[in-house]
Amino acid sequence: DTGVSQDPRHKITKRGQNVTFRCDPISEHNRLYWYRQTLGQGPEFLTYFQNEAQLEKSRLLSDRFSAERPKGSFSTLEIQRTEQGDSAMYLCASTYRFLPLGALTGNEQFFGPGTRLTVL
Amino acid sequence: GIQVEQSPPDLILQEGANSTLRCNFSDSVNNLQWFHQNPWGQLINLFYIPSGTKQNGRLSATTVATERYSLLYISSSQTTDSGVYFCAVQTGANNLFFGTGTRLTVIP
């Protein structure tokens, strides 16, 4: 257990439905990342937050995707009007961006167990 | 963006054998991590090693940043070592770029 949790672990939906995933990072971490992993590939970056601010979005994040991190704690990733091509594992990771006093390491990302999405 | 290449893509070992996995990257990095992805998809942190050498039990890793490669050594492999090993690098302070992984199968 890395300390990062994700919910749900599995989601099966029909094409055209909306889905929302949640990520709870390690509590002291101020950066939160979303990645997507398709079969046989390594994870690919989608977006990241520093505290509550969304600082970067990749080209993979189409208009149907939206992410939030209210109050800089947990984050949600919503996919609207799902398509079969959205089927993938969605991974969340967290890290320190600026080392708090007493922290031994920073910048190392820790991943949650992922949400596996299947769009029928 | 930065290119990350891992070799070999697939590796089959007899239990007890040793192995070396390689990760080449195309630009300077300020973070390099090795992960083991288990059959349920969980990425397990093995090493945070932007440079130098580290050891943890039967695993060790070396990153030569000036030559843009990293090596992961697995000694006395066990069946529980099976899975996919990913190298991931970071430039600047943002996201990780992952390689396509090495799929390791350890047979008893």
PDB file of C-alpha atoms in Angstrom:
ATOM      1  CA  ASP A   1       0.000   0.000   0.000  1.00  0.00           C
ATOM      2  CA  THR A   2       1.609   3.256  -1.169  1.00  0.00           C
ATOM      3  CA  GLY A   3      -0.832   5.474   0.719  1.00  0.00           C
ATOM      4  CA  VAL A   4      -2.543   6.683  -2.458  1.00  0.00           C
ATOM      5  CA  SER A   5      -6.085   5.358  -2.859  1.00  0.00           C
ATOM      6  CA  GLN A   6      -8.418   5.318  -5.836  1.00  0.00           C
ATOM      7  CA  ASP A   7     -12.103   4.597  -6.163  1.00  0.00           C
ATOM      8  CA  PRO A   8     -13.649   2.673  -7.796  1.00  0.00           C
ATOM      9  CA  ARG A   9     -11.140  -0.014  -8.665  1.00  0.00           C
ATOM     10  CA  HIS A  10     -13.202  -1.202 -11.611  1.00  0.00           C
ATOM     11  CA  LYS A  11     -15.867   0.521 -13.680  1.00  0.00           C
ATOM     12  CA  ILE A  12     -17.870  -0.921 -16.552  1.00  0.00           C
ATOM     13  CA  THR A  13     -20.039   1.506 -18.456  1.00  0.00           C
ATOM     14  CA  LYS A  14     -21.886   1.796 -21.722  1.00  0.00           C
ATOM     15  CA  ARG A  15     -20.716   4.080 -24.485  1.00  0.00           C
ATOM     16  CA  GLY A  16     -22.084   7.577 -24.056  1.00  0.00           C
ATOM     17  CA  GLN A  17     -22.350   7.464 -20.263  1.00  0.00           C
ATOM     18  CA  ASN A  18     -20.424   9.759 -17.932  1.00  0.00           C
ATOM     19  CA  VAL A  19     -18.040   8.351 -15.329  1.00  0.00           C
ATOM     20  CA  THR A  20     -16.159   9.915 -12.424  1.00  0.00           C
ATOM     21  CA  PHE A  21     -13.097   8.574 -10.619  1.00  0.00           C
ATOM     22  CA  ARG A  22     -11.654   9.700  -7.312  1.00  0.00           C
ATOM     23  CA  CYS A  23      -8.077   9.821  -6.051  1.00  0.00           C
ATOM     24  CA  ASP A  24      -6.947  10.452  -2.470  1.00  0.00           C
ATOM     25  CA  PRO A  25      -3.222  11.270  -2.393  1.00  0.00           C
ATOM     26  CA  ILE A  26      -0.768  10.875   0.462  1.00  0.00           C
ATOM     27  CA  SER A  27      -1.932  13.626   2.809  1.00  0.00           C
ATOM     28  CA  GLU A  28       1.258  15.704   2.956  1.00  0.00           C
ATOM     29  CA  HIS A  29       1.772  15.689  -0.819  1.00  0.00           C
ATOM     30  CA  ASN A  30       1.037  18.906  -2.672  1.00  0.00           C
ATOM     31  CA  ARG A  31       1.241  17.547  -6.228  1.00  0.00           C
ATOM     32  CA  LEU A  32      -1.237  15.128  -7.765  1.00  0.00           C
ATOM     33  CA  TYR A  33      -0.983  13.545 -11.206  1.00  0.00           C
ATOM     34  CA  TRP A  34      -3.343  11.582 -13.441  1.00  0.00           C
ATOM     35  CA  TYR A  35      -2.016   9.067 -15.960  1.00  0.00           C
ATOM     36  CA  ARG A  36      -3.689   6.652 -18.379  1.00  0.00           C
ATOM     37  CA  GLN A  37      -2.356   3.221 -19.268  1.00  0.00           C
ATOM     38  CA  THR A  38      -3.563   1.107 -22.178  1.00  0.00           C
ATOM     39  CA  LEU A  39      -2.777  -2.555 -22.685  1.00  0.00           C
ATOM     40  CA  GLY A  40       0.894  -3.255 -23.336  1.00  0.00           C
ATOM     41  CA  GLN A  41       1.986   0.339 -22.860  1.00  0.00           C
ATOM     42  CA  GLY A  42       3.522   2.389 -20.107  1.00  0.00           C
ATOM     43  CA  PRO A  43       1.414   5.007 -18.340  1.00  0.00           C
ATOM     44  CA  GLU A  44       0.951   8.324 -20.168  1.00  0.00           C
ATOM     45  CA  PHE A  45       0.534  11.690 -18.477  1.00  0.00           C
ATOM     46  CA  LEU A  46      -2.885  13.353 -18.547  1.00  0.00           C
ATOM     47  CA  THR A  47      -2.779  16.287 -16.110  1.00  0.00           C
ATOM     48  CA  TYR A  48      -1.405  17.454 -12.777  1.00  0.00           C
ATOM     49  CA  PHE A  49      -2.293  19.736  -9.882  1.00  0.00           C
ATOM     50  CA  GLN A  50      -0.216  21.644  -7.416  1.00  0.00           C
ATOM     51  CA  ASN A  51      -2.471  22.145  -4.434  1.00  0.00           C
ATOM     52  CA  GLU A  52      -5.813  23.094  -6.027  1.00  0.00           C
ATOM     53  CA  ALA A  53      -4.376  24.605  -9.227  1.00  0.00           C
ATOM     54  CA  GLN A  54      -4.369  22.537 -12.424  1.00  0.00           C
ATOM     55  CA  LEU A  55      -1.005  23.453 -13.949  1.00  0.00           C
ATOM     56  CA  GLU A  56      -0.740  21.317 -17.070  1.00  0.00           C
ATOM     57  CA  LYS A  57      -2.908  19.204 -19.362  1.00  0.00           C
ATOM     58  CA  SER A  58      -1.610  16.875 -22.051  1.00  0.00           C
ATOM     59  CA  ARG A  59      -2.992  16.626 -25.572  1.00  0.00           C
ATOM     60  CA  LEU A  60      -4.482  13.279 -24.527  1.00  0.00           C
ATOM     61  CA  LEU A  61      -6.966  15.134 -22.336  1.00  0.00           C
ATOM     62  CA  SER A  62      -9.778  15.864 -24.779  1.00  0.00           C
ATOM     63  CA  ASP A  63     -12.667  18.236 -24.057  1.00  0.00           C
ATOM     64  CA  ARG A  64     -14.654  15.294 -22.712  1.00  0.00           C
ATOM     65  CA  PHE A  65     -12.230  14.965 -19.796  1.00  0.00           C
ATOM     66  CA  SER A  66     -12.223  17.254 -16.791  1.00  0.00           C
ATOM     67  CA  ALA A  67     -10.306  17.064 -13.548  1.00  0.00           C
ATOM     68  CA  GLU A  68     -10.628  18.939 -10.288  1.00  0.00           C
ATOM     69  CA  ARG A  69      -8.853  19.093  -6.968  1.00  0.00           C
ATOM     70  CA  PRO A  70     -10.990  21.206  -4.668  1.00  0.00           C
ATOM     71  CA  LYS A  71      -9.194  22.463  -1.544  1.00  0.00           C
ATOM     72  CA  GLY A  72      -5.994  20.777  -2.706  1.00  0.00           C
ATOM     73  CA  SER A  73      -6.874  17.405  -1.209  1.00  0.00           C
ATOM     74  CA  PHE A  74      -8.596  14.614  -3.184  1.00  0.00           C
ATOM     75  CA  SER A  75      -9.056  14.847  -6.942  1.00  0.00           C
ATOM     76  CA  THR A  76     -11.732  13.707  -9.356  1.00  0.00           C
ATOM     77  CA  LEU A  77     -11.416  12.837 -13.033  1.00  0.00           C
ATOM     78  CA  GLU A  78     -14.637  12.889 -15.056  1.00  0.00           C
ATOM     79  CA  ILE A  79     -15.099  11.522 -18.555  1.00  0.00           C
ATOM     80  CA  GLN A  80     -18.235  12.639 -20.366  1.00  0.00           C
ATOM     81  CA  ARG A  81     -19.854  10.740 -23.232  1.00  0.00           C
ATOM     82  CA  THR A  82     -17.477   7.815 -22.894  1.00  0.00           C
ATOM     83  CA  GLU A  83     -16.131   6.099 -26.006  1.00  0.00           C
ATOM     84  CA  GLN A  84     -14.695   2.610 -26.407  1.00  0.00           C
ATOM     85  CA  GLY A  85     -11.259   4.164 -26.884  1.00  0.00           C
ATOM     86  CA  ASP A  86     -11.447   5.479 -23.316  1.00  0.00           C
ATOM     87  CA  SER A  87     -11.104   1.914 -21.999  1.00  0.00           C
ATOM     88  CA  ALA A  88      -7.879   1.908 -20.004  1.00  0.00           C
ATOM     89  CA  MET A  89      -6.391   1.910 -16.524  1.00  0.00           C
ATOM     90  CA  TYR A  90      -6.491   5.378 -14.961  1.00  0.00           C
ATOM     91  CA  LEU A  91      -3.701   5.926 -12.450  1.00  0.00           C
ATOM     92  CA  CYS A  92      -3.227   8.638  -9.887  1.00  0.00           C
ATOM     93  CA  ALA A  93       0.111   9.586  -8.331  1.00  0.00           C
ATOM     94  CA  SER A  94       1.244  12.094  -5.734  1.00  0.00           C
ATOM     95  CA  THR A  95       4.480  13.703  -4.594  1.00  0.00           C
ATOM     96  CA  TYR A  96       5.985  16.697  -2.813  1.00  0.00           C
ATOM     97  CA  ARG A  97       6.890  19.585  -5.087  1.00  0.00           C
ATOM     98  CA  PHE A  98       8.564  21.628  -2.380  1.00  0.00           C
ATOM     99  CA  LEU A  99      10.063  19.688   0.486  1.00  0.00           C
ATOM    100  CA  PRO A 100       8.403  20.467   3.798  1.00  0.00           C
ATOM    101  CA  LEU A 101      10.651  20.820   6.795  1.00  0.00           C
ATOM    102  CA  GLY A 102      11.890  17.441   7.927  1.00  0.00           C
ATOM    103  CA  ALA A 103      11.067  15.591   4.710  1.00  0.00           C
ATOM    104  CA  LEU A 104      13.841  13.260   3.603  1.00  0.00           C
ATOM    105  CA  THR A 105      13.037  13.024  -0.085  1.00  0.00           C
ATOM    106  CA  GLY A 106      10.952  14.800  -2.642  1.00  0.00           C
ATOM    107  CA  ASN A 107       9.886  14.443  -6.229  1.00  0.00           C
ATOM    108  CA  GLU A 108       9.415  10.659  -6.007  1.00  0.00           C
ATOM    109  CA  GLN A 109       5.956   9.808  -7.290  1.00  0.00           C
ATOM    110  CA  PHE A 110       3.788   7.203  -5.562  1.00  0.00           C
ATOM    111  CA  PHE A 111       0.933   5.592  -7.441  1.00  0.00           C
ATOM    112  CA  GLY A 112      -2.493   4.412  -6.436  1.00  0.00           C
ATOM    113  CA  PRO A 113      -3.913   1.012  -7.432  1.00  0.00           C
ATOM    114  CA  GLY A 114      -5.695   2.461 -10.458  1.00  0.00           C
ATOM    115  CA  THR A 115      -9.253   2.436 -11.792  1.00  0.00           C
ATOM    116  CA  ARG A 116      -9.790   0.019 -14.668  1.00  0.00           C
ATOM    117  CA  LEU A 117     -12.433   1.425 -17.033  1.00  0.00           C
ATOM    118  CA  THR A 118     -14.211  -0.739 -19.579  1.00  0.00           C
ATOM    119  CA  VAL A 119     -16.525   0.982 -22.059  1.00  0.00           C
ATOM    120  CA  LEU A 120     -18.920  -1.393 -23.811  1.00  0.00           C
TER     121      LEU A 120
ATOM    122  CA  GLY B   1       9.288  14.901 -25.641  1.00  0.00           C
ATOM    123  CA  ILE B   2      11.957  12.716 -24.099  1.00  0.00           C
ATOM    124  CA  GLN B   3      12.277   9.156 -25.421  1.00  0.00           C
ATOM    125  CA  VAL B   4      12.626   6.260 -22.985  1.00  0.00           C
ATOM    126  CA  GLU B   5      13.648   2.850 -24.318  1.00  0.00           C
ATOM    127  CA  GLN B   6      13.746  -0.314 -22.262  1.00  0.00           C
ATOM    128  CA  SER B   7      15.385  -3.595 -23.107  1.00  0.00           C
ATOM    129  CA  PRO B   8      14.785  -6.417 -23.402  1.00  0.00           C
ATOM    130  CA  PRO B   9      11.029  -6.206 -23.979  1.00  0.00           C
ATOM    131  CA  ASP B  10      10.523  -9.753 -22.678  1.00  0.00           C
ATOM    132  CA  LEU B  11      12.655 -11.912 -20.427  1.00  0.00           C
ATOM    133  CA  ILE B  12      12.104 -15.478 -19.237  1.00  0.00           C
ATOM    134  CA  LEU B  13      14.269 -16.744 -16.395  1.00  0.00           C
ATOM    135  CA  GLN B  14      14.652 -19.883 -14.377  1.00  0.00           C
ATOM    136  CA  GLU B  15      14.141 -19.312 -10.679  1.00  0.00           C
ATOM    137  CA  GLY B  16      17.466 -18.439  -9.072  1.00  0.00           C
ATOM    138  CA  ALA B  17      18.954 -16.784 -12.155  1.00  0.00           C
ATOM    139  CA  ASN B  18      20.212 -13.196 -12.309  1.00  0.00           C
ATOM    140  CA  SER B  19      19.160 -10.556 -14.809  1.00  0.00           C
ATOM    141  CA  THR B  20      19.891  -7.019 -15.947  1.00  0.00           C
ATOM    142  CA  LEU B  21      17.254  -4.671 -17.329  1.00  0.00           C
ATOM    143  CA  ARG B  22      18.303  -1.554 -19.204  1.00  0.00           C
ATOM    144  CA  CYS B  23      16.722   1.876 -19.641  1.00  0.00           C
ATOM    145  CA  ASN B  24      18.060   4.425 -22.137  1.00  0.00           C
ATOM    146  CA  PHE B  25      16.769   7.997 -22.268  1.00  0.00           C
ATOM    147  CA  SER B  26      17.279  10.699 -24.823  1.00  0.00           C
ATOM    148  CA  ASP B  27      17.807  13.831 -22.699  1.00  0.00           C
ATOM    149  CA  SER B  28      19.043  15.028 -19.329  1.00  0.00           C
ATOM    150  CA  VAL B  29      16.763  14.083 -16.464  1.00  0.00           C
ATOM    151  CA  ASN B  30      16.376  15.175 -12.861  1.00  0.00           C
ATOM    152  CA  ASN B  31      14.383  12.156 -11.720  1.00  0.00           C
ATOM    153  CA  LEU B  32      14.477   8.488 -12.629  1.00  0.00           C
ATOM    154  CA  GLN B  33      12.317   5.836 -11.023  1.00  0.00           C
ATOM    155  CA  TRP B  34      12.050   2.071 -11.456  1.00  0.00           C
ATOM    156  CA  PHE B  35       8.683   0.430 -10.845  1.00  0.00           C
ATOM    157  CA  HIS B  36       7.362  -3.120 -10.743  1.00  0.00           C
ATOM    158  CA  GLN B  37       3.783  -3.463 -11.951  1.00  0.00           C
ATOM    159  CA  ASN B  38       2.052  -6.444 -10.402  1.00  0.00           C
ATOM    160  CA  PRO B  39      -0.642  -8.497 -12.171  1.00  0.00           C
ATOM    161  CA  TRP B  40      -3.372  -6.301 -10.630  1.00  0.00           C
ATOM    162  CA  GLY B  41      -1.867  -3.154 -12.134  1.00  0.00           C
ATOM    163  CA  GLN B  42      -0.344  -1.620  -9.001  1.00  0.00           C
ATOM    164  CA  LEU B  43       2.906   0.225  -9.648  1.00  0.00           C
ATOM    165  CA  ILE B  44       5.330  -0.547  -6.839  1.00  0.00           C
ATOM    166  CA  ASN B  45       8.231   1.833  -6.292  1.00  0.00           C
ATOM    167  CA  LEU B  46      11.561   0.051  -6.498  1.00  0.00           C
ATOM    168  CA  PHE B  47      14.097   2.859  -6.751  1.00  0.00           C
ATOM    169  CA  TYR B  48      14.233   6.624  -6.975  1.00  0.00           C
ATOM    170  CA  ILE B  49      17.649   6.994  -8.596  1.00  0.00           C
ATOM    171  CA  PRO B  50      18.431  10.068 -10.698  1.00  0.00           C
ATOM    172  CA  SER B  51      22.127   9.164 -10.377  1.00  0.00           C
ATOM    173  CA  GLY B  52      24.440   6.733  -8.614  1.00  0.00           C
ATOM    174  CA  THR B  53      23.848   3.251  -7.269  1.00  0.00           C
ATOM    175  CA  LYS B  54      21.364   1.906  -4.748  1.00  0.00           C
ATOM    176  CA  GLN B  55      20.658  -1.543  -3.387  1.00  0.00           C
ATOM    177  CA  ASN B  56      17.592  -3.022  -1.743  1.00  0.00           C
ATOM    178  CA  GLY B  57      17.855  -6.707  -0.938  1.00  0.00           C
ATOM    179  CA  ARG B  58      18.151  -8.733  -4.140  1.00  0.00           C
ATOM    180  CA  LEU B  59      17.597  -5.656  -6.277  1.00  0.00           C
ATOM    181  CA  SER B  60      20.056  -2.943  -7.158  1.00  0.00           C
ATOM    182  CA  ALA B  61      20.073  -0.097  -9.645  1.00  0.00           C
ATOM    183  CA  THR B  62      22.642   2.150 -11.231  1.00  0.00           C
ATOM    184  CA  THR B  63      22.025   5.349 -13.162  1.00  0.00           C
ATOM    185  CA  VAL B  64      24.784   6.971 -15.226  1.00  0.00           C
ATOM    186  CA  ALA B  65      23.151  10.288 -15.936  1.00  0.00           C
ATOM    187  CA  THR B  66      25.965  11.616 -18.124  1.00  0.00           C
ATOM    188  CA  GLU B  67      25.565   8.639 -20.468  1.00  0.00           C
ATOM    189  CA  ARG B  68      21.764   8.638 -20.214  1.00  0.00           C
ATOM    190  CA  TYR B  69      21.082   5.114 -19.043  1.00  0.00           C
ATOM    191  CA  SER B  70      20.038   3.171 -16.010  1.00  0.00           C
ATOM    192  CA  LEU B  71      20.324  -0.510 -15.130  1.00  0.00           C
ATOM    193  CA  LEU B  72      18.197  -2.616 -12.805  1.00  0.00           C
ATOM    194  CA  TYR B  73      19.778  -5.805 -11.476  1.00  0.00           C
ATOM    195  CA  ILE B  74      17.734  -8.674 -10.099  1.00  0.00           C
ATOM    196  CA  SER B  75      19.681 -11.421  -8.403  1.00  0.00           C
ATOM    197  CA  SER B  76      18.477 -14.895  -7.379  1.00  0.00           C
ATOM    198  CA  SER B  77      15.141 -14.297  -9.073  1.00  0.00           C
ATOM    199  CA  GLN B  78      11.943 -15.668  -7.545  1.00  0.00           C
ATOM    200  CA  THR B  79       8.564 -16.367  -9.112  1.00  0.00           C
ATOM    201  CA  THR B  80       7.161 -13.371  -7.238  1.00  0.00           C
ATOM    202  CA  ASP B  81       9.500 -11.143  -9.274  1.00  0.00           C
ATOM    203  CA  SER B  82       7.364 -11.807 -12.354  1.00  0.00           C
ATOM    204  CA  GLY B  83       5.575  -8.823 -13.816  1.00  0.00           C
ATOM    205  CA  VAL B  84       6.382  -5.749 -15.840  1.00  0.00           C
ATOM    206  CA  TYR B  85       9.256  -3.464 -14.888  1.00  0.00           C
ATOM    207  CA  PHE B  86       9.022   0.180 -15.907  1.00  0.00           C
ATOM    208  CA  CYS B  87      11.618   2.867 -16.015  1.00  0.00           C
ATOM    209  CA  ALA B  88      10.251   6.426 -15.837  1.00  0.00           C
ATOM    210  CA  VAL B  89      12.109   9.718 -16.132  1.00  0.00           C
ATOM    211  CA  GLN B  90      11.294  13.315 -15.406  1.00  0.00           C
ATOM    212  CA  THR B  91      12.682  16.485 -16.930  1.00  0.00           C
ATOM    213  CA  GLY B  92      12.054  19.707 -15.085  1.00  0.00           C
ATOM    214  CA  ALA B  93       9.603  19.321 -12.256  1.00  0.00           C
ATOM    215  CA  ASN B  94       6.613  17.885 -13.999  1.00  0.00           C
ATOM    216  CA  ASN B  95       5.293  14.550 -15.168  1.00  0.00           C
ATOM    217  CA  LEU B  96       7.054  11.202 -15.583  1.00  0.00           C
ATOM    218  CA  PHE B  97       7.719   9.750 -19.022  1.00  0.00           C
ATOM    219  CA  PHE B  98       7.538   5.963 -19.021  1.00  0.00           C
ATOM    220  CA  GLY B  99       9.225   3.364 -21.177  1.00  0.00           C
ATOM    221  CA  THR B 100       7.247   0.478 -22.639  1.00  0.00           C
ATOM    222  CA  GLY B 101       8.496  -1.875 -19.952  1.00  0.00           C
ATOM    223  CA  THR B 102      10.237  -5.225 -19.651  1.00  0.00           C
ATOM    224  CA  ARG B 103       7.944  -8.193 -19.041  1.00  0.00           C
ATOM    225  CA  LEU B 104       9.721 -10.635 -16.750  1.00  0.00           C
ATOM    226  CA  THR B 105       8.557 -14.211 -16.284  1.00  0.00           C
ATOM    227  CA  VAL B 106      10.318 -16.342 -13.683  1.00  0.00           C
ATOM    228  CA  ILE B 107       9.606 -20.041 -13.987  1.00  0.00           C
ATOM    229  CA  PRO B 108      10.105 -22.499 -11.113  1.00  0.00           C
TER     230      PRO B 108
END
